[in-house]
Amino acid sequence: MSAAEIAQRHFKAALAEAKAAGQDSDGICRALLGLVVSTYLETRTVADVQSELRFVADHCDPDTDFAFMRP
């Protein structure tokens, strides 16, 4: 099982548990993102974590091609 598959399974479970507890998906996503950032900071610099988050934010539009993609 890949890391992405493991993460997806646990993420779906967290969303389902949050829904059952009357919590919205934004809240659980925010909490999980905070945990991810905290875990990153255990082994990476602040600048590196910021760069990682910027990359994800800059490339989150599914309708925009990446600069390195071929037509």
PDB file of N, CA, C and O in Angstrom:
ATOM      1  N   MET A   1       0.851  -1.176   0.000  1.00  0.00           N
ATOM      2  CA  MET A   1       0.000   0.000   0.000  1.00  0.00           C
ATOM      3  C   MET A   1       0.893   1.235   0.000  1.00  0.00           C
ATOM      4  O   MET A   1       1.839   1.327   0.768  1.00  0.00           O
ATOM      5  N   SER A   2       0.577   2.186  -0.866  1.00  0.00           N
ATOM      6  CA  SER A   2       1.385   3.404  -0.970  1.00  0.00           C
ATOM      7  C   SER A   2       1.055   4.382   0.154  1.00  0.00           C
ATOM      8  O   SER A   2       0.008   4.288   0.809  1.00  0.00           O
ATOM      9  N   ALA A   3       1.945   5.346   0.335  1.00  0.00           N
ATOM     10  CA  ALA A   3       1.719   6.393   1.339  1.00  0.00           C
ATOM     11  C   ALA A   3       0.442   7.163   1.025  1.00  0.00           C
ATOM     12  O   ALA A   3      -0.343   7.499   1.930  1.00  0.00           O
ATOM     13  N   ALA A   4       0.206   7.438  -0.266  1.00  0.00           N
ATOM     14  CA  ALA A   4      -1.002   8.175  -0.666  1.00  0.00           C
ATOM     15  C   ALA A   4      -2.264   7.372  -0.339  1.00  0.00           C
ATOM     16  O   ALA A   4      -3.266   7.940   0.112  1.00  0.00           O
ATOM     17  N   GLU A   5      -2.225   6.083  -0.545  1.00  0.00           N
ATOM     18  CA  GLU A   5      -3.389   5.236  -0.241  1.00  0.00           C
ATOM     19  C   GLU A   5      -3.656   5.182   1.255  1.00  0.00           C
ATOM     20  O   GLU A   5      -4.814   5.241   1.687  1.00  0.00           O
ATOM     21  N   ILE A   6      -2.605   5.075   2.040  1.00  0.00           N
ATOM     22  CA  ILE A   6      -2.757   5.074   3.502  1.00  0.00           C
ATOM     23  C   ILE A   6      -3.349   6.398   3.973  1.00  0.00           C
ATOM     24  O   ILE A   6      -4.306   6.429   4.759  1.00  0.00           O
ATOM     25  N   ALA A   7      -2.796   7.498   3.472  1.00  0.00           N
ATOM     26  CA  ALA A   7      -3.277   8.820   3.867  1.00  0.00           C
ATOM     27  C   ALA A   7      -4.736   9.006   3.464  1.00  0.00           C
ATOM     28  O   ALA A   7      -5.543   9.524   4.250  1.00  0.00           O
ATOM     29  N   GLN A   8      -5.086   8.594   2.252  1.00  0.00           N
ATOM     30  CA  GLN A   8      -6.463   8.748   1.779  1.00  0.00           C
ATOM     31  C   GLN A   8      -7.436   7.960   2.644  1.00  0.00           C
ATOM     32  O   GLN A   8      -8.512   8.456   2.992  1.00  0.00           O
ATOM     33  N   ARG A   9      -7.059   6.742   3.024  1.00  0.00           N
ATOM     34  CA  ARG A   9      -7.929   5.911   3.864  1.00  0.00           C
ATOM     35  C   ARG A   9      -8.179   6.588   5.211  1.00  0.00           C
ATOM     36  O   ARG A   9      -9.315   6.679   5.685  1.00  0.00           O
ATOM     37  N   HIS A  10      -7.124   7.103   5.822  1.00  0.00           N
ATOM     38  CA  HIS A  10      -7.272   7.747   7.130  1.00  0.00           C
ATOM     39  C   HIS A  10      -7.992   9.095   7.025  1.00  0.00           C
ATOM     40  O   HIS A  10      -8.756   9.461   7.924  1.00  0.00           O
ATOM     41  N   PHE A  11      -7.753   9.817   5.935  1.00  0.00           N
ATOM     42  CA  PHE A  11      -8.427  11.093   5.734  1.00  0.00           C
ATOM     43  C   PHE A  11      -9.933  10.882   5.592  1.00  0.00           C
ATOM     44  O   PHE A  11     -10.734  11.592   6.218  1.00  0.00           O
ATOM     45  N   LYS A  12     -10.335   9.900   4.786  1.00  0.00           N
ATOM     46  CA  LYS A  12     -11.762   9.598   4.624  1.00  0.00           C
ATOM     47  C   LYS A  12     -12.388   9.193   5.953  1.00  0.00           C
ATOM     48  O   LYS A  12     -13.512   9.595   6.259  1.00  0.00           O
ATOM     49  N   ALA A  13     -11.663   8.417   6.749  1.00  0.00           N
ATOM     50  CA  ALA A  13     -12.166   8.009   8.061  1.00  0.00           C
ATOM     51  C   ALA A  13     -12.316   9.214   8.985  1.00  0.00           C
ATOM     52  O   ALA A  13     -13.307   9.317   9.721  1.00  0.00           O
ATOM     53  N   ALA A  14     -11.353  10.136   8.938  1.00  0.00           N
ATOM     54  CA  ALA A  14     -11.432  11.335   9.773  1.00  0.00           C
ATOM     55  C   ALA A  14     -12.617  12.204   9.369  1.00  0.00           C
ATOM     56  O   ALA A  14     -13.330  12.736  10.227  1.00  0.00           O
ATOM     57  N   LEU A  15     -12.844  12.346   8.062  1.00  0.00           N
ATOM     58  CA  LEU A  15     -14.001  13.115   7.587  1.00  0.00           C
ATOM     59  C   LEU A  15     -15.309  12.472   8.035  1.00  0.00           C
ATOM     60  O   LEU A  15     -16.238  13.163   8.461  1.00  0.00           O
ATOM     61  N   ALA A  16     -15.390  11.156   7.935  1.00  0.00           N
ATOM     62  CA  ALA A  16     -16.604  10.445   8.347  1.00  0.00           C
ATOM     63  C   ALA A  16     -16.833  10.592   9.848  1.00  0.00           C
ATOM     64  O   ALA A  16     -17.974  10.816  10.297  1.00  0.00           O
ATOM     65  N   GLU A  17     -15.768  10.480  10.630  1.00  0.00           N
ATOM     66  CA  GLU A  17     -15.897  10.624  12.082  1.00  0.00           C
ATOM     67  C   GLU A  17     -16.298  12.052  12.454  1.00  0.00           C
ATOM     68  O   GLU A  17     -17.136  12.257  13.346  1.00  0.00           O
ATOM     69  N   ALA A  18     -15.725  13.026  11.770  1.00  0.00           N
ATOM     70  CA  ALA A  18     -16.081  14.422  12.029  1.00  0.00           C
ATOM     71  C   ALA A  18     -17.549  14.666  11.708  1.00  0.00           C
ATOM     72  O   ALA A  18     -18.263  15.322  12.482  1.00  0.00           O
ATOM     73  N   LYS A  19     -18.020  14.124  10.584  1.00  0.00           N
ATOM     74  CA  LYS A  19     -19.421  14.293  10.200  1.00  0.00           C
ATOM     75  C   LYS A  19     -20.338  13.667  11.235  1.00  0.00           C
ATOM     76  O   LYS A  19     -21.351  14.253  11.621  1.00  0.00           O
ATOM     77  N   ALA A  20     -19.976  12.476  11.712  1.00  0.00           N
ATOM     78  CA  ALA A  20     -20.784  11.788  12.729  1.00  0.00           C
ATOM     79  C   ALA A  20     -20.816  12.578  14.038  1.00  0.00           C
ATOM     80  O   ALA A  20     -21.802  12.502  14.784  1.00  0.00           O
ATOM     81  N   ALA A  21     -19.769  13.349  14.298  1.00  0.00           N
ATOM     82  CA  ALA A  21     -19.703  14.148  15.524  1.00  0.00           C
ATOM     83  C   ALA A  21     -20.290  15.546  15.332  1.00  0.00           C
ATOM     84  O   ALA A  21     -20.223  16.385  16.231  1.00  0.00           O
ATOM     85  N   GLY A  22     -20.845  15.795  14.144  1.00  0.00           N
ATOM     86  CA  GLY A  22     -21.459  17.082  13.886  1.00  0.00           C
ATOM     87  C   GLY A  22     -20.472  18.186  13.532  1.00  0.00           C
ATOM     88  O   GLY A  22     -20.804  19.365  13.629  1.00  0.00           O
ATOM     89  N   GLN A  23     -19.264  17.806  13.139  1.00  0.00           N
ATOM     90  CA  GLN A  23     -18.243  18.775  12.763  1.00  0.00           C
ATOM     91  C   GLN A  23     -18.223  18.915  11.240  1.00  0.00           C
ATOM     92  O   GLN A  23     -18.488  17.961  10.522  1.00  0.00           O
ATOM     93  N   ASP A  24     -17.877  20.109  10.765  1.00  0.00           N
ATOM     94  CA  ASP A  24     -17.809  20.291   9.312  1.00  0.00           C
ATOM     95  C   ASP A  24     -16.439  19.890   8.778  1.00  0.00           C
ATOM     96  O   ASP A  24     -15.476  19.757   9.525  1.00  0.00           O
ATOM     97  N   SER A  25     -16.371  19.691   7.472  1.00  0.00           N
ATOM     98  CA  SER A  25     -15.117  19.240   6.861  1.00  0.00           C
ATOM     99  C   SER A  25     -14.029  20.304   6.946  1.00  0.00           C
ATOM    100  O   SER A  25     -12.845  19.961   7.045  1.00  0.00           O
ATOM    101  N   ASP A  26     -14.384  21.583   6.931  1.00  0.00           N
ATOM    102  CA  ASP A  26     -13.371  22.635   7.041  1.00  0.00           C
ATOM    103  C   ASP A  26     -12.608  22.533   8.361  1.00  0.00           C
ATOM    104  O   ASP A  26     -11.385  22.686   8.389  1.00  0.00           O
ATOM    105  N   GLY A  27     -13.318  22.269   9.414  1.00  0.00           N
ATOM    106  CA  GLY A  27     -12.683  22.161  10.729  1.00  0.00           C
ATOM    107  C   GLY A  27     -11.695  21.010  10.804  1.00  0.00           C
ATOM    108  O   GLY A  27     -10.584  21.165  11.312  1.00  0.00           O
ATOM    109  N   ILE A  28     -12.099  19.853  10.297  1.00  0.00           N
ATOM    110  CA  ILE A  28     -11.202  18.700  10.341  1.00  0.00           C
ATOM    111  C   ILE A  28     -10.022  18.908   9.406  1.00  0.00           C
ATOM    112  O   ILE A  28      -8.889  18.549   9.733  1.00  0.00           O
ATOM    113  N   CYS A  29     -10.251  19.520   8.252  1.00  0.00           N
ATOM    114  CA  CYS A  29      -9.148  19.794   7.327  1.00  0.00           C
ATOM    115  C   CYS A  29      -8.144  20.750   7.950  1.00  0.00           C
ATOM    116  O   CYS A  29      -6.927  20.550   7.847  1.00  0.00           O
ATOM    117  N   ARG A  30      -8.639  21.778   8.609  1.00  0.00           N
ATOM    118  CA  ARG A  30      -7.767  22.756   9.261  1.00  0.00           C
ATOM    119  C   ARG A  30      -6.947  22.083  10.366  1.00  0.00           C
ATOM    120  O   ARG A  30      -5.738  22.307  10.499  1.00  0.00           O
ATOM    121  N   ALA A  31      -7.610  21.228  11.143  1.00  0.00           N
ATOM    122  CA  ALA A  31      -6.914  20.532  12.230  1.00  0.00           C
ATOM    123  C   ALA A  31      -5.848  19.588  11.675  1.00  0.00           C
ATOM    124  O   ALA A  31      -4.719  19.535  12.194  1.00  0.00           O
ATOM    125  N   LEU A  32      -6.170  18.862  10.626  1.00  0.00           N
ATOM    126  CA  LEU A  32      -5.206  17.945  10.020  1.00  0.00           C
ATOM    127  C   LEU A  32      -4.041  18.697   9.391  1.00  0.00           C
ATOM    128  O   LEU A  32      -2.884  18.264   9.501  1.00  0.00           O
ATOM    129  N   LEU A  33      -4.337  19.813   8.744  1.00  0.00           N
ATOM    130  CA  LEU A  33      -3.268  20.619   8.151  1.00  0.00           C
ATOM    131  C   LEU A  33      -2.309  21.117   9.239  1.00  0.00           C
ATOM    132  O   LEU A  33      -1.088  21.093   9.063  1.00  0.00           O
ATOM    133  N   GLY A  34      -2.864  21.518  10.360  1.00  0.00           N
ATOM    134  CA  GLY A  34      -2.028  21.947  11.486  1.00  0.00           C
ATOM    135  C   GLY A  34      -1.127  20.823  11.983  1.00  0.00           C
ATOM    136  O   GLY A  34       0.051  21.039  12.292  1.00  0.00           O
ATOM    137  N   LEU A  35      -1.672  19.606  12.018  1.00  0.00           N
ATOM    138  CA  LEU A  35      -0.862  18.461  12.427  1.00  0.00           C
ATOM    139  C   LEU A  35       0.236  18.157  11.418  1.00  0.00           C
ATOM    140  O   LEU A  35       1.363  17.822  11.790  1.00  0.00           O
ATOM    141  N   VAL A  36      -0.093  18.281  10.142  1.00  0.00           N
ATOM    142  CA  VAL A  36       0.906  18.060   9.095  1.00  0.00           C
ATOM    143  C   VAL A  36       2.038  19.075   9.226  1.00  0.00           C
ATOM    144  O   VAL A  36       3.220  18.713   9.201  1.00  0.00           O
ATOM    145  N   VAL A  37       1.678  20.338   9.390  1.00  0.00           N
ATOM    146  CA  VAL A  37       2.698  21.383   9.518  1.00  0.00           C
ATOM    147  C   VAL A  37       3.555  21.134  10.756  1.00  0.00           C
ATOM    148  O   VAL A  37       4.790  21.221  10.696  1.00  0.00           O
ATOM    149  N   SER A  38       2.946  20.787  11.874  1.00  0.00           N
ATOM    150  CA  SER A  38       3.708  20.506  13.101  1.00  0.00           C
ATOM    151  C   SER A  38       4.671  19.347  12.908  1.00  0.00           C
ATOM    152  O   SER A  38       5.822  19.404  13.367  1.00  0.00           O
ATOM    153  N   THR A  39       4.214  18.333  12.211  1.00  0.00           N
ATOM    154  CA  THR A  39       5.071  17.170  11.960  1.00  0.00           C
ATOM    155  C   THR A  39       6.213  17.531  11.018  1.00  0.00           C
ATOM    156  O   THR A  39       7.360  17.134  11.227  1.00  0.00           O
ATOM    157  N   TYR A  40       5.918  18.298   9.971  1.00  0.00           N
ATOM    158  CA  TYR A  40       6.977  18.778   9.069  1.00  0.00           C
ATOM    159  C   TYR A  40       8.042  19.540   9.850  1.00  0.00           C
ATOM    160  O   TYR A  40       9.237  19.377   9.624  1.00  0.00           O
ATOM    161  N   LEU A  41       7.609  20.405  10.763  1.00  0.00           N
ATOM    162  CA  LEU A  41       8.544  21.260  11.493  1.00  0.00           C
ATOM    163  C   LEU A  41       9.461  20.477  12.430  1.00  0.00           C
ATOM    164  O   LEU A  41      10.462  21.012  12.898  1.00  0.00           O
ATOM    165  N   GLU A  42       9.140  19.218  12.685  1.00  0.00           N
ATOM    166  CA  GLU A  42      10.013  18.385  13.511  1.00  0.00           C
ATOM    167  C   GLU A  42      11.318  18.057  12.783  1.00  0.00           C
ATOM    168  O   GLU A  42      12.338  17.790  13.428  1.00  0.00           O
ATOM    169  N   THR A  43      11.274  18.070  11.441  1.00  0.00           N
ATOM    170  CA  THR A  43      12.462  17.661  10.683  1.00  0.00           C
ATOM    171  C   THR A  43      12.849  18.633   9.571  1.00  0.00           C
ATOM    172  O   THR A  43      13.858  18.419   8.894  1.00  0.00           O
ATOM    173  N   ARG A  44      12.043  19.673   9.359  1.00  0.00           N
ATOM    174  CA  ARG A  44      12.299  20.606   8.263  1.00  0.00           C
ATOM    175  C   ARG A  44      12.315  22.027   8.799  1.00  0.00           C
ATOM    176  O   ARG A  44      11.734  22.325   9.828  1.00  0.00           O
ATOM    177  N   THR A  45      12.959  22.912   8.055  1.00  0.00           N
ATOM    178  CA  THR A  45      13.005  24.317   8.465  1.00  0.00           C
ATOM    179  C   THR A  45      11.665  24.995   8.163  1.00  0.00           C
ATOM    180  O   THR A  45      10.884  24.516   7.339  1.00  0.00           O
ATOM    181  N   VAL A  46      11.447  26.120   8.830  1.00  0.00           N
ATOM    182  CA  VAL A  46      10.236  26.901   8.583  1.00  0.00           C
ATOM    183  C   VAL A  46      10.161  27.302   7.113  1.00  0.00           C
ATOM    184  O   VAL A  46       9.115  27.177   6.476  1.00  0.00           O
ATOM    185  N   ALA A  47      11.267  27.767   6.564  1.00  0.00           N
ATOM    186  CA  ALA A  47      11.288  28.185   5.157  1.00  0.00           C
ATOM    187  C   ALA A  47      10.943  27.028   4.227  1.00  0.00           C
ATOM    188  O   ALA A  47      10.233  27.214   3.232  1.00  0.00           O
ATOM    189  N   ASP A  48      11.419  25.830   4.536  1.00  0.00           N
ATOM    190  CA  ASP A  48      11.132  24.668   3.712  1.00  0.00           C
ATOM    191  C   ASP A  48       9.644  24.309   3.775  1.00  0.00           C
ATOM    192  O   ASP A  48       9.020  24.014   2.756  1.00  0.00           O
ATOM    193  N   VAL A  49       9.064  24.363   4.968  1.00  0.00           N
ATOM    194  CA  VAL A  49       7.628  24.074   5.124  1.00  0.00           C
ATOM    195  C   VAL A  49       6.807  25.130   4.395  1.00  0.00           C
ATOM    196  O   VAL A  49       5.842  24.810   3.694  1.00  0.00           O
ATOM    197  N   GLN A  50       7.194  26.388   4.529  1.00  0.00           N
ATOM    198  CA  GLN A  50       6.492  27.453   3.816  1.00  0.00           C
ATOM    199  C   GLN A  50       6.561  27.245   2.311  1.00  0.00           C
ATOM    200  O   GLN A  50       5.567  27.428   1.600  1.00  0.00           O
ATOM    201  N   SER A  51       7.716  26.835   1.824  1.00  0.00           N
ATOM    202  CA  SER A  51       7.887  26.567   0.395  1.00  0.00           C
ATOM    203  C   SER A  51       6.983  25.422  -0.058  1.00  0.00           C
ATOM    204  O   SER A  51       6.356  25.490  -1.115  1.00  0.00           O
ATOM    205  N   GLU A  52       6.902  24.383   0.740  1.00  0.00           N
ATOM    206  CA  GLU A  52       6.039  23.236   0.426  1.00  0.00           C
ATOM    207  C   GLU A  52       4.575  23.678   0.357  1.00  0.00           C
ATOM    208  O   GLU A  52       3.849  23.323  -0.580  1.00  0.00           O
ATOM    209  N   LEU A  53       4.143  24.461   1.323  1.00  0.00           N
ATOM    210  CA  LEU A  53       2.753  24.935   1.357  1.00  0.00           C
ATOM    211  C   LEU A  53       2.466  25.885   0.195  1.00  0.00           C
ATOM    212  O   LEU A  53       1.387  25.824  -0.409  1.00  0.00           O
ATOM    213  N   ARG A  54       3.426  26.749  -0.124  1.00  0.00           N
ATOM    214  CA  ARG A  54       3.270  27.657  -1.255  1.00  0.00           C
ATOM    215  C   ARG A  54       3.116  26.893  -2.561  1.00  0.00           C
ATOM    216  O   ARG A  54       2.288  27.228  -3.404  1.00  0.00           O
ATOM    217  N   PHE A  55       3.926  25.842  -2.735  1.00  0.00           N
ATOM    218  CA  PHE A  55       3.854  25.026  -3.941  1.00  0.00           C
ATOM    219  C   PHE A  55       2.465  24.408  -4.086  1.00  0.00           C
ATOM    220  O   PHE A  55       1.851  24.464  -5.148  1.00  0.00           O
ATOM    221  N   VAL A  56       1.954  23.847  -2.997  1.00  0.00           N
ATOM    222  CA  VAL A  56       0.628  23.231  -3.024  1.00  0.00           C
ATOM    223  C   VAL A  56      -0.433  24.288  -3.330  1.00  0.00           C
ATOM    224  O   VAL A  56      -1.309  24.075  -4.170  1.00  0.00           O
ATOM    225  N   ALA A  57      -0.340  25.441  -2.684  1.00  0.00           N
ATOM    226  CA  ALA A  57      -1.312  26.522  -2.904  1.00  0.00           C
ATOM    227  C   ALA A  57      -1.252  27.047  -4.328  1.00  0.00           C
ATOM    228  O   ALA A  57      -2.284  27.307  -4.960  1.00  0.00           O
ATOM    229  N   ASP A  58      -0.045  27.181  -4.861  1.00  0.00           N
ATOM    230  CA  ASP A  58       0.112  27.708  -6.216  1.00  0.00           C
ATOM    231  C   ASP A  58      -0.361  26.741  -7.291  1.00  0.00           C
ATOM    232  O   ASP A  58      -0.621  27.143  -8.419  1.00  0.00           O
ATOM    233  N   HIS A  59      -0.472  25.468  -6.946  1.00  0.00           N
ATOM    234  CA  HIS A  59      -0.817  24.454  -7.940  1.00  0.00           C
ATOM    235  C   HIS A  59      -2.105  23.702  -7.598  1.00  0.00           C
ATOM    236  O   HIS A  59      -2.287  22.558  -8.010  1.00  0.00           O
ATOM    237  N   CYS A  60      -3.006  24.323  -6.866  1.00  0.00           N
ATOM    238  CA  CYS A  60      -4.220  23.620  -6.459  1.00  0.00           C
ATOM    239  C   CYS A  60      -5.382  23.775  -7.437  1.00  0.00           C
ATOM    240  O   CYS A  60      -6.396  23.102  -7.289  1.00  0.00           O
ATOM    241  N   ASP A  61      -5.239  24.624  -8.457  1.00  0.00           N
ATOM    242  CA  ASP A  61      -6.305  24.803  -9.443  1.00  0.00           C
ATOM    243  C   ASP A  61      -6.260  23.653 -10.444  1.00  0.00           C
ATOM    244  O   ASP A  61      -5.321  23.550 -11.241  1.00  0.00           O
ATOM    245  N   PRO A  62      -7.268  22.767 -10.429  1.00  0.00           N
ATOM    246  CA  PRO A  62      -7.240  21.611 -11.329  1.00  0.00           C
ATOM    247  C   PRO A  62      -7.389  21.986 -12.807  1.00  0.00           C
ATOM    248  O   PRO A  62      -7.097  21.176 -13.681  1.00  0.00           O
ATOM    249  N   ASP A  63      -7.807  23.203 -13.093  1.00  0.00           N
ATOM    250  CA  ASP A  63      -7.985  23.631 -14.484  1.00  0.00           C
ATOM    251  C   ASP A  63      -6.759  24.330 -15.064  1.00  0.00           C
ATOM    252  O   ASP A  63      -6.777  24.770 -16.209  1.00  0.00           O
ATOM    253  N   THR A  64      -5.698  24.449 -14.267  1.00  0.00           N
ATOM    254  CA  THR A  64      -4.487  25.117 -14.722  1.00  0.00           C
ATOM    255  C   THR A  64      -3.383  24.091 -14.924  1.00  0.00           C
ATOM    256  O   THR A  64      -3.107  23.285 -14.038  1.00  0.00           O
ATOM    257  N   ASP A  65      -2.761  24.123 -16.083  1.00  0.00           N
ATOM    258  CA  ASP A  65      -1.654  23.218 -16.356  1.00  0.00           C
ATOM    259  C   ASP A  65      -0.407  23.694 -15.625  1.00  0.00           C
ATOM    260  O   ASP A  65      -0.189  24.885 -15.450  1.00  0.00           O
ATOM    261  N   PHE A  66       0.413  22.741 -15.224  1.00  0.00           N
ATOM    262  CA  PHE A  66       1.696  23.077 -14.624  1.00  0.00           C
ATOM    263  C   PHE A  66       2.627  23.540 -15.742  1.00  0.00           C
ATOM    264  O   PHE A  66       2.535  23.086 -16.874  1.00  0.00           O
ATOM    265  N   ALA A  67       3.560  24.409 -15.404  1.00  0.00           N
ATOM    266  CA  ALA A  67       4.490  24.949 -16.395  1.00  0.00           C
ATOM    267  C   ALA A  67       5.311  23.844 -17.049  1.00  0.00           C
ATOM    268  O   ALA A  67       5.697  23.955 -18.198  1.00  0.00           O
ATOM    269  N   PHE A  68       5.544  22.749 -16.341  1.00  0.00           N
ATOM    270  CA  PHE A  68       6.370  21.678 -16.873  1.00  0.00           C
ATOM    271  C   PHE A  68       5.582  20.631 -17.645  1.00  0.00           C
ATOM    272  O   PHE A  68       6.140  19.674 -18.142  1.00  0.00           O
ATOM    273  N   MET A  69       4.253  20.810 -17.767  1.00  0.00           N
ATOM    274  CA  MET A  69       3.418  19.846 -18.501  1.00  0.00           C
ATOM    275  C   MET A  69       3.475  20.126 -19.994  1.00  0.00           C
ATOM    276  O   MET A  69       3.487  21.266 -20.417  1.00  0.00           O
ATOM    277  N   ARG A  70       3.481  19.077 -20.735  1.00  0.00           N
ATOM    278  CA  ARG A  70       3.450  19.216 -22.184  1.00  0.00           C
ATOM    279  C   ARG A  70       2.001  19.238 -22.659  1.00  0.00           C
ATOM    280  O   ARG A  70       1.157  18.554 -22.102  1.00  0.00           O
ATOM    281  N   PRO A  71       1.709  20.006 -23.731  1.00  0.00           N
ATOM    282  CA  PRO A  71       0.320  20.061 -24.225  1.00  0.00           C
ATOM    283  C   PRO A  71      -0.122  18.742 -24.837  1.00  0.00           C
ATOM    284  O   PRO A  71       0.602  17.909 -25.183  1.00  0.00           O
TER     285      PRO A  71
END
